[in-house]
Coordinates of C-alpha atoms in Angstrom, one line a residue:
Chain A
X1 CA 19.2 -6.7 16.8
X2 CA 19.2 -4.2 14.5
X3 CA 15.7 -2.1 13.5
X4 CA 15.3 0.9 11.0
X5 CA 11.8 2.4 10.0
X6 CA 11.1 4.3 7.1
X7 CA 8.3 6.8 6.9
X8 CA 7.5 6.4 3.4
X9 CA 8.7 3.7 0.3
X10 CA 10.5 6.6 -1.5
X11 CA 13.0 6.5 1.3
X12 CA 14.4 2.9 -0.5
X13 CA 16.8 4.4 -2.9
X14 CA 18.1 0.7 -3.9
X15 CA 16.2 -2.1 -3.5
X16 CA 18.9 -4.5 -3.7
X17 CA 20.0 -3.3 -0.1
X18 CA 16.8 -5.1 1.1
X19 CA 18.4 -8.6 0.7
X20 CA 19.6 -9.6 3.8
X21 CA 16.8 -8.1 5.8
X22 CA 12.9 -9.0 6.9
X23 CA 10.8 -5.9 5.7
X24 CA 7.3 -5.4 7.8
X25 CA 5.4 -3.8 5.3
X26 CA 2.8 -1.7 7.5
X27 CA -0.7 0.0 5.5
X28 CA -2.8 0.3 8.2
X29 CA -5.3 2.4 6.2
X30 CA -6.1 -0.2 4.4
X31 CA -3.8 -2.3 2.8
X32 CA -2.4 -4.1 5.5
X33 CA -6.1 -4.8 6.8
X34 CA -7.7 -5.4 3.8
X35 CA -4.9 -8.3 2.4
X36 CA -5.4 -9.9 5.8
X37 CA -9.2 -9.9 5.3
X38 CA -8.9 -11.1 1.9
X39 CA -7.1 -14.2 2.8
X40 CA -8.7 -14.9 6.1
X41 CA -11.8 -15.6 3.7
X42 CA -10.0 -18.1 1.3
X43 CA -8.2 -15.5 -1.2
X44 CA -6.0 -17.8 -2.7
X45 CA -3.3 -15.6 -3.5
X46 CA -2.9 -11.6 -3.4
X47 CA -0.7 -10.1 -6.5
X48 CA 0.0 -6.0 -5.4
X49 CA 0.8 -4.3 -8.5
X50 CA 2.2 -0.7 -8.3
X51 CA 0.3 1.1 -11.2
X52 CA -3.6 0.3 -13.0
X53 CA -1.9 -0.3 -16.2
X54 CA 0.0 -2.9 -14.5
X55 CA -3.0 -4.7 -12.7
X56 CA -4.7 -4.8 -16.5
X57 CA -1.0 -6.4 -18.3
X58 CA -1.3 -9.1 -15.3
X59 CA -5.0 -10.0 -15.9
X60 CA -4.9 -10.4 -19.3
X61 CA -2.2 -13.7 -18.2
X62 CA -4.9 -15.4 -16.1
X63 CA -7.9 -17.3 -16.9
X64 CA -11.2 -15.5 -17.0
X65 CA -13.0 -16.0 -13.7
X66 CA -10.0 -16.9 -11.3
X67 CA -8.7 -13.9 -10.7
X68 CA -10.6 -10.1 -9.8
X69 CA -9.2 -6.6 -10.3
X70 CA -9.2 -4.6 -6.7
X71 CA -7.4 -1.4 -5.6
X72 CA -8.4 2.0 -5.7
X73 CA -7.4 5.8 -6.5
X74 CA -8.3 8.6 -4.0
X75 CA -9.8 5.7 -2.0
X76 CA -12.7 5.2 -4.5
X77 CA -13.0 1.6 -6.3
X78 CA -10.9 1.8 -9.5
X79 CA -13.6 2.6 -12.7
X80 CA -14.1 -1.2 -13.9
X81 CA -12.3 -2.9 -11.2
X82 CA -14.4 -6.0 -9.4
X83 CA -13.4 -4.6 -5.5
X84 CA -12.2 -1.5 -3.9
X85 CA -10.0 -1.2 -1.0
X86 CA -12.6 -1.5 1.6
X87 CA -12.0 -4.7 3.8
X88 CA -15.9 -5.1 4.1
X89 CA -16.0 -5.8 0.1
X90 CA -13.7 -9.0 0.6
X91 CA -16.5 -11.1 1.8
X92 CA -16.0 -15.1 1.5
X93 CA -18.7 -15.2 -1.0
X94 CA -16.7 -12.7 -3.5
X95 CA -12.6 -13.5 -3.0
X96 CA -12.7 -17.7 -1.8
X97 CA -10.5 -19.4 -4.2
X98 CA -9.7 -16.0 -6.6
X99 CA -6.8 -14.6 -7.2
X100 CA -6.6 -11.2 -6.4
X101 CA -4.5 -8.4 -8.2
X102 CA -4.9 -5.5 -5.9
X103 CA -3.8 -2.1 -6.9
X104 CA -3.7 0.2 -3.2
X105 CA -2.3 3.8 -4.2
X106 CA 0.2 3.3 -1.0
X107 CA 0.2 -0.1 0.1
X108 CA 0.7 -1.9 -3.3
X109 CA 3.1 0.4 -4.2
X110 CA 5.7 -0.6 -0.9
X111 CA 5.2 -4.1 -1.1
X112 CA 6.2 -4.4 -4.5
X113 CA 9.6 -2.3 -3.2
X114 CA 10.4 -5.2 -1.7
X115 CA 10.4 -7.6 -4.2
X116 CA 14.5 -8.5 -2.9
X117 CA 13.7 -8.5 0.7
X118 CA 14.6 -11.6 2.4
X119 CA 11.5 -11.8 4.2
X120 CA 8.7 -9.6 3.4
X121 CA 5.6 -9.3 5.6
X122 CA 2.4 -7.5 5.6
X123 CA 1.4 -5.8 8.8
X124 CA -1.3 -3.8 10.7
X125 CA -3.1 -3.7 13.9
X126 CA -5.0 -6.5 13.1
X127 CA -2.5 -9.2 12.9
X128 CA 0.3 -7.5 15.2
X129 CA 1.1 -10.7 17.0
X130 CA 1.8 -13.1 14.2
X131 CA 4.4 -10.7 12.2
X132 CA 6.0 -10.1 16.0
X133 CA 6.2 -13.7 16.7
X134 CA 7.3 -13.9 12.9
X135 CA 10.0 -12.0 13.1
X136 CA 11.4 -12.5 16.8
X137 CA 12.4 -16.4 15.2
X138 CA 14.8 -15.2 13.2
X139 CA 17.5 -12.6 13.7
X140 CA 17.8 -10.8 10.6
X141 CA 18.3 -7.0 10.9
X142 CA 15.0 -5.8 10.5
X143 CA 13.6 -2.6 8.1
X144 CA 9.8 -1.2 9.1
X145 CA 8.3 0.1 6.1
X146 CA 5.5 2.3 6.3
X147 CA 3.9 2.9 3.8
X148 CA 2.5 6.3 4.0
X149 CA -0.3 8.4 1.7
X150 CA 1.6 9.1 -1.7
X151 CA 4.8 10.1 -0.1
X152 CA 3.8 11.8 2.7
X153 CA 3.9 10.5 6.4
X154 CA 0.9 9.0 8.1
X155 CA 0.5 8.8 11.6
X156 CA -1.5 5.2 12.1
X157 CA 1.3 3.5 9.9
X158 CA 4.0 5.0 12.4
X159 CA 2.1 4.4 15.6
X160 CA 1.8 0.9 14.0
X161 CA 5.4 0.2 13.6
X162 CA 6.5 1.5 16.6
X163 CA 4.2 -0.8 18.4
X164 CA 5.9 -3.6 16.0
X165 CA 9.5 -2.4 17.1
X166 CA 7.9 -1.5 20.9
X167 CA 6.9 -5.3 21.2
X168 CA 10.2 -6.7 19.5
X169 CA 12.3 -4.9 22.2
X170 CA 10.2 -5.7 25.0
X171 CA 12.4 -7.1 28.0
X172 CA 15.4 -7.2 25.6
X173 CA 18.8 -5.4 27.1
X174 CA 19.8 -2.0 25.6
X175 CA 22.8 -3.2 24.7
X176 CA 22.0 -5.8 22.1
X177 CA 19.9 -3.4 20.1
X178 CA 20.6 -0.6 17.8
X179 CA 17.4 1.2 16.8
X180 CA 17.9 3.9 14.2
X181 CA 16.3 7.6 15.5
X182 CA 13.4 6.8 13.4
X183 CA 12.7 3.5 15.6
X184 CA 13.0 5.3 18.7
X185 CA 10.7 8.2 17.4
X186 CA 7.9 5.7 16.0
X187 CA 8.5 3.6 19.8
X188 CA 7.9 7.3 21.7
X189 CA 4.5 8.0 19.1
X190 CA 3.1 4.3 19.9
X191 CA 3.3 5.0 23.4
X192 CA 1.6 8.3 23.3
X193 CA -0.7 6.8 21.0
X194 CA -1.5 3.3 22.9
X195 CA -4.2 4.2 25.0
X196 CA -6.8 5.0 22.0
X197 CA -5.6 3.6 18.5
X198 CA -9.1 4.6 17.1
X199 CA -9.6 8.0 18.5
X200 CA -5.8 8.2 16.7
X201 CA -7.3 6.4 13.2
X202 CA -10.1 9.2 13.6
X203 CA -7.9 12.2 14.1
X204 CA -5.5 10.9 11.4
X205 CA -5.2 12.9 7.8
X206 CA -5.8 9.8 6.3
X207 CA -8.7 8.9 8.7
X208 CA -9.8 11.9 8.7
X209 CA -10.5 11.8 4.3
X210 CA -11.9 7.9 4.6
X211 CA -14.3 9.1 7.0
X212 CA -15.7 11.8 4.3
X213 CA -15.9 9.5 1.7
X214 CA -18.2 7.1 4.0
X215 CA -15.4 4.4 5.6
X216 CA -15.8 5.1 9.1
X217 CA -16.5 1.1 9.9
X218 CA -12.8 0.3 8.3
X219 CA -11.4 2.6 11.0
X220 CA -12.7 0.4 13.6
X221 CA -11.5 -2.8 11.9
X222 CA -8.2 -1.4 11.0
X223 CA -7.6 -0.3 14.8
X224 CA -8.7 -3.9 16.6
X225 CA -5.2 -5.5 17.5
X226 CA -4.9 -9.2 16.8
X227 CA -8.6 -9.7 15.7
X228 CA -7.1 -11.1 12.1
X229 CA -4.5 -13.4 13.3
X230 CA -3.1 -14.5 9.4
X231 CA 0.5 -13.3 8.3
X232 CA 0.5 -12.6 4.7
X233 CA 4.0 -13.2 3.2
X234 CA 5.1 -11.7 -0.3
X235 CA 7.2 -13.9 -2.2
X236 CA 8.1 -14.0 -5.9
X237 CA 5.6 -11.7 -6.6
X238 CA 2.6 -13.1 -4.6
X239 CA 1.5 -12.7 -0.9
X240 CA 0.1 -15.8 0.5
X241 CA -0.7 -16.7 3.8
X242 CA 1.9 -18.3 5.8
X243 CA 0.3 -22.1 6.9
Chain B
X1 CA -2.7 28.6 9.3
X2 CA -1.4 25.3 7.8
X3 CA 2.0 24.2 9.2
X4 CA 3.1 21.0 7.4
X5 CA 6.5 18.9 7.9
X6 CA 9.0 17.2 5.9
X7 CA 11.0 14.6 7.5
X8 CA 13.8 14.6 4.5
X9 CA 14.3 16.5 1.2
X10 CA 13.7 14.6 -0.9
X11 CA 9.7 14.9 -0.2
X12 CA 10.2 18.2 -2.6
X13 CA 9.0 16.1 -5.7
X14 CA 7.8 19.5 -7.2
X15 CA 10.1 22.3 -6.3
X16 CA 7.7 25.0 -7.8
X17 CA 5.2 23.9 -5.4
X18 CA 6.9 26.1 -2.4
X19 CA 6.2 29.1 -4.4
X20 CA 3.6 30.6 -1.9
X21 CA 5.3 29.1 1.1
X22 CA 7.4 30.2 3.8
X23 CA 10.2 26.9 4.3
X24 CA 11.9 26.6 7.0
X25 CA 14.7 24.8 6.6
X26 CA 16.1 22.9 9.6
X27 CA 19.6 21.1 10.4
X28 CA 20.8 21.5 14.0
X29 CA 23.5 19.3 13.1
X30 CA 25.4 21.4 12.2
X31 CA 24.4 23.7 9.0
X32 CA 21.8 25.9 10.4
X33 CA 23.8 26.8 13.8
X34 CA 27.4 27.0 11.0
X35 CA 25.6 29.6 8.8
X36 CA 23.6 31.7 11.9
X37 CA 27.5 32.0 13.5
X38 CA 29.1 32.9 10.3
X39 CA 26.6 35.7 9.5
X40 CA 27.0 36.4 13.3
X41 CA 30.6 36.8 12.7
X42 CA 30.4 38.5 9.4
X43 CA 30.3 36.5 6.6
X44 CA 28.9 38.9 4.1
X45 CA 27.3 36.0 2.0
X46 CA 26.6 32.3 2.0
X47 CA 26.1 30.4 -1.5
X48 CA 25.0 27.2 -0.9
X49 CA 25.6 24.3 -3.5
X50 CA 24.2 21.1 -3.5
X51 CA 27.6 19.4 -4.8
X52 CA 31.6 19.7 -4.0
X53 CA 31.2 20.3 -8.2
X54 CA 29.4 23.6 -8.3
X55 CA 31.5 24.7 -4.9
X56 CA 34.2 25.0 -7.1
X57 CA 32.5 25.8 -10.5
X58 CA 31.2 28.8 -8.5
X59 CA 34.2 30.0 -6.7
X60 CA 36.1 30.2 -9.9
X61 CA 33.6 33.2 -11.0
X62 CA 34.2 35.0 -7.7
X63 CA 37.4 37.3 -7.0
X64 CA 40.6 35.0 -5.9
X65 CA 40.6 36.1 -2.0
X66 CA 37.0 36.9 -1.7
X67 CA 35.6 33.8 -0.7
X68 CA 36.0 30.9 0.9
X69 CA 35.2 27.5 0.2
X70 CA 33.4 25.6 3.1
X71 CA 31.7 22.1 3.8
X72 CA 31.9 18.7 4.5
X73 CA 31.7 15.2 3.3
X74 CA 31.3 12.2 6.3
X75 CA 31.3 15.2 8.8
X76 CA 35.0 16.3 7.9
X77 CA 36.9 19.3 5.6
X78 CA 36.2 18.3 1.4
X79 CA 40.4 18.1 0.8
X80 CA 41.2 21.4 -0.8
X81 CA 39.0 23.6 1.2
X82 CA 39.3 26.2 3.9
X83 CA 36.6 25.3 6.3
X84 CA 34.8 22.5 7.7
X85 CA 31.2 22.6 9.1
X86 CA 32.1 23.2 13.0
X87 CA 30.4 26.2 13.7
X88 CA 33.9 26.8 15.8
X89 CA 35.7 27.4 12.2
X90 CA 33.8 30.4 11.6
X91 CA 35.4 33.0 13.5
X92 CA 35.5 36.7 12.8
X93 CA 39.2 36.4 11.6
X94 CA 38.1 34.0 9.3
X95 CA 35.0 34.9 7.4
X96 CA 34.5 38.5 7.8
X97 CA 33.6 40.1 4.7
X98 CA 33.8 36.8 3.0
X99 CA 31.9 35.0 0.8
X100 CA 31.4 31.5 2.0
X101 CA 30.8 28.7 -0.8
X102 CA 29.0 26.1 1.2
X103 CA 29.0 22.4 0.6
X104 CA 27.5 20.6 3.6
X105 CA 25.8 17.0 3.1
X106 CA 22.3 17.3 4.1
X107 CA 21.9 21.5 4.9
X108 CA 23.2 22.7 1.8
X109 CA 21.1 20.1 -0.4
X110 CA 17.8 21.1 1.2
X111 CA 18.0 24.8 1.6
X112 CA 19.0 24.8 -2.8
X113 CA 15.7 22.8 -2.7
X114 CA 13.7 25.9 -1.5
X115 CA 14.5 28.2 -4.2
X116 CA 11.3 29.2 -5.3
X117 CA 9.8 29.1 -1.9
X118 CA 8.1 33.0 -1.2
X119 CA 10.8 33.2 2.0
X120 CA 13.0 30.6 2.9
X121 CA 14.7 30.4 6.2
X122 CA 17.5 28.5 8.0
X123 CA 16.5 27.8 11.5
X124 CA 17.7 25.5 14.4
X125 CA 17.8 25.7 17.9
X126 CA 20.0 28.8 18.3
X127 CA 18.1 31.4 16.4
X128 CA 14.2 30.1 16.8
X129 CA 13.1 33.1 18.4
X130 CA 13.8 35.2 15.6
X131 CA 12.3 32.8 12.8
X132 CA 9.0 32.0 15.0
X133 CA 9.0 36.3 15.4
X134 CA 9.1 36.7 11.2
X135 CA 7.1 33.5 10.5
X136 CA 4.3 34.7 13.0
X137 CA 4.0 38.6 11.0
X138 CA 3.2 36.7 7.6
X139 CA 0.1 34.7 6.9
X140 CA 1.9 32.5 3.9
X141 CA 1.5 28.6 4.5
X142 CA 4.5 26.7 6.2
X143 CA 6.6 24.1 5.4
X144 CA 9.2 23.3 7.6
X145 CA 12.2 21.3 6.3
X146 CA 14.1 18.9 7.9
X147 CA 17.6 17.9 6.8
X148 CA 17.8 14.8 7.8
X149 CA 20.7 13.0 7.2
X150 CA 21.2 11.5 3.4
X151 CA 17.8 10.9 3.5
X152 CA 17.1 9.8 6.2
X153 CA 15.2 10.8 9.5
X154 CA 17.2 13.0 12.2
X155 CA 15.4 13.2 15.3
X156 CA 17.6 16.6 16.3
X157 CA 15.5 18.2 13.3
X158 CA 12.4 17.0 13.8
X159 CA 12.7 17.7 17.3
X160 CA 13.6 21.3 16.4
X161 CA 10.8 21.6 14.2
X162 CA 8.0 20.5 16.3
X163 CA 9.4 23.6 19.0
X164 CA 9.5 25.8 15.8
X165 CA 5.9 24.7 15.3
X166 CA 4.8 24.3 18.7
X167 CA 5.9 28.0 19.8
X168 CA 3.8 28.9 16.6
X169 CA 0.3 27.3 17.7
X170 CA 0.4 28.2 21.4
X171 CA -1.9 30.2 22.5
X172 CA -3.8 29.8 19.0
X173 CA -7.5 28.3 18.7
X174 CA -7.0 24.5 17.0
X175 CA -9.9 25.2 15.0
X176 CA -7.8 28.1 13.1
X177 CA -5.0 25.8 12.3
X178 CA -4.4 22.9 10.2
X179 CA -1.5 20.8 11.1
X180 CA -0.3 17.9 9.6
X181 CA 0.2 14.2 10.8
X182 CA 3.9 15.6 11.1
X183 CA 3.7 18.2 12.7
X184 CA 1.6 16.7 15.5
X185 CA 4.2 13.8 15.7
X186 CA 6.9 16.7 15.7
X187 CA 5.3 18.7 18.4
X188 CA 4.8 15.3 20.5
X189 CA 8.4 14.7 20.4
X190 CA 10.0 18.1 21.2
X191 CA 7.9 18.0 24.2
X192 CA 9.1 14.7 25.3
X193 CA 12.8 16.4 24.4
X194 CA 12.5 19.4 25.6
X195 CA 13.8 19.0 28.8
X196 CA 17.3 17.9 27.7
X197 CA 17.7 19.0 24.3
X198 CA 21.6 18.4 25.0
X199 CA 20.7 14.8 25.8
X200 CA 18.6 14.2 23.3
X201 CA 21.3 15.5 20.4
X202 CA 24.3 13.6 21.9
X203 CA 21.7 10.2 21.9
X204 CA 20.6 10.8 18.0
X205 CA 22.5 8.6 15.4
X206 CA 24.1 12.0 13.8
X207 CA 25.3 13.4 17.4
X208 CA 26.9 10.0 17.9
X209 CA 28.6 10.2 14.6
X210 CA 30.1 13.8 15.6
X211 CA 31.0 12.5 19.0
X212 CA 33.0 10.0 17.8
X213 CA 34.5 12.3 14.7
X214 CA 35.7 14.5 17.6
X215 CA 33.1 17.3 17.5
X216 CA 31.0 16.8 20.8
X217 CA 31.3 20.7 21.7
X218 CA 29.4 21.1 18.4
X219 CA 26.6 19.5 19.9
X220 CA 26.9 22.0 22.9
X221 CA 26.3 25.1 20.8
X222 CA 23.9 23.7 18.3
X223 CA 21.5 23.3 21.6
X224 CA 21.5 26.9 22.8
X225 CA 18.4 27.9 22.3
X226 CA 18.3 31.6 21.2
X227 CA 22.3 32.0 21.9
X228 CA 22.8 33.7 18.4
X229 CA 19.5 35.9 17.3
X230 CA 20.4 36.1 13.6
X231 CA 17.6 35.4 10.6
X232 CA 19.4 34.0 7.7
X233 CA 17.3 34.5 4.2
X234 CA 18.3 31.8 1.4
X235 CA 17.3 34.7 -1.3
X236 CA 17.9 34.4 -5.2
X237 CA 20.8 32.0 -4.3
X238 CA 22.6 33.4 -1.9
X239 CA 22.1 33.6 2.0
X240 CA 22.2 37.0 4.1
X241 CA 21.0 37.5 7.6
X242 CA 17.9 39.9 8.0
X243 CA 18.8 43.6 8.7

């Protein structure tokens, strides 16, 4: 079994090499968290789009009222766009039945990456056990993407993954798997990390700049493992839940 | 003080934006420890170029017999030149006096990155004691640089880097730094390392790679820590060691 993690997207140079390989896209603040919300309450589909301009091209195919504009810039709702990247906004009430195109600044940006991927999941905290479980049925090698904060590495995403890879190892024999230095890194971080995942959200750079703009509460979902148990799949452009 | 990390090069989306830094430009294996024992051996300049192109392009403005044209491609000697990038090719005989035209993969690529840094350094394990001693008499923000290895993540660096970074903070009030998710994660894994830096180097993805290429006494000097105390300055192009 072979596992690679990336600390950010721009780290895919060729998208094509993603073919053969299950990518576990991981966003833990928010993307990750907030797609899992969204479809837990009856999204019907998710489309990530990598730029604004994008997500306004894509609306203007659908049919007014199906679908609602979501994503945000500097973590603050986009300027005419029906949701922000808060998972508390993705209530039943607002996203059942609605196609959502969502617009992250990170999180959009990676998924969309790996558009060639064989697989391509969407991971966090919250719904750790499904992508493992996922992912340990089938024995493609296996690429962790994190997604980062515009290019730069973020703790939570790596302490995420290497509890991903930590978990997909787990009893296996040393022989039969080649983890890159980046795998055994993120493994080493998890461990350090384990003991308090929130007090590590908290201390974060990137949980450290939600918590000024008033998202402490996401922190708390973000860091509660298993407590979303849905595993969002992107496919042909669109991440549905996997029935 | 602000102490922020790069895990590859090509994180420098804005090469201007080093202007007020001090970089520190790390690759234990093997540029950093091949350009400290050059300089220790009297190399009277090191120009290093991002491509085997400019190597050449440049050494046909230089002197015939004045320089030297040294690097690597896949860890072994670009056909034509004089020297590899085992720090064991730089001996006195060879390079004194010389100018060295330097063409390594991952070193030579991220130290022409840092051109308009305020100071940039080369650093690894064998001369950390002088770069922590001229880093720690200026105030300037720091970036410290790891090579990596085509882009991707080397643990030898980062693990280089978070010593570089940890010898920096001890002793300082956390209130009076700012450190990034990096450099936390860098100073967590030198300290699980630090015990067998020797170890650690000849379990990384690039020490196997060298092993196997026939270079495993590389990986033996590129873990002395301090064993040659020489500062080499990446200055207006060219490298000298500080008087």
């Amino acid at each position: 079994m072979n596992i690679d993690l990336f600390f950010i997207p721009l780290q895919i140079q060729d998208e094509l090499s993603l073919q053969n390989k299950t990518v576990i896209v991981v966003d833990v603040l928010r993307a990750s968290t907030t797609i899992a919300t969204a479809l837990k309450n009856g999204a019907r589909a998710i489309i990530p789009v990598a730029s604004i301009e994008n997500a306004v091209k894509y609306a203007s195919t659908l049919e007014p009222g199906s679908f609602l504009l979501c994503g945000e810039r500097g973590g603050k709702i986009i300027d005419g766009f029906d949701l922000g990247n808060s998972p508390f906004e993705y209530t039943e009430e607002k996203v059942m039945g609605k196609t959502l195109i969502y617009a992250s600044t990170n999180g959009s940006v990676a998924i969309t990456k790996t558009k060639y991927a064989k697989h391509s999941l969407v991971a966090g905290f919250i719904n750790i056990s499904e992508v493992v479980k996922f992912v340990s049925e089938n024995s493609d090698d296996i690429l962790i993407l994190c997604s980062g904060k515009l290019n730069r590495f973020c703790i939570e995403d790596t302490v995420c993954g290497g509890m991903i890879a930590f978990l997909l190892t787990k009893g296996k024999s040393r022989k039969r798997l080649n983890l890159s230095d980046s795998t055994v890194s993120a493994i080493k971080l998890y461990k350090f990390y384990s003991k308090n995942l929130l007090k590590m959200l908290r201390e974060s750079e990137h949980g450290r700049f939600l918590i000024e703009l008033g998202f402490e509460e996401d922190l708390k979902v973000a860091s509660s493992i298993d407590s979303i148990p849905i595993l969002p799949i992107f496919s042909d452009g669109v991440i549905k839940a996997l029935k």
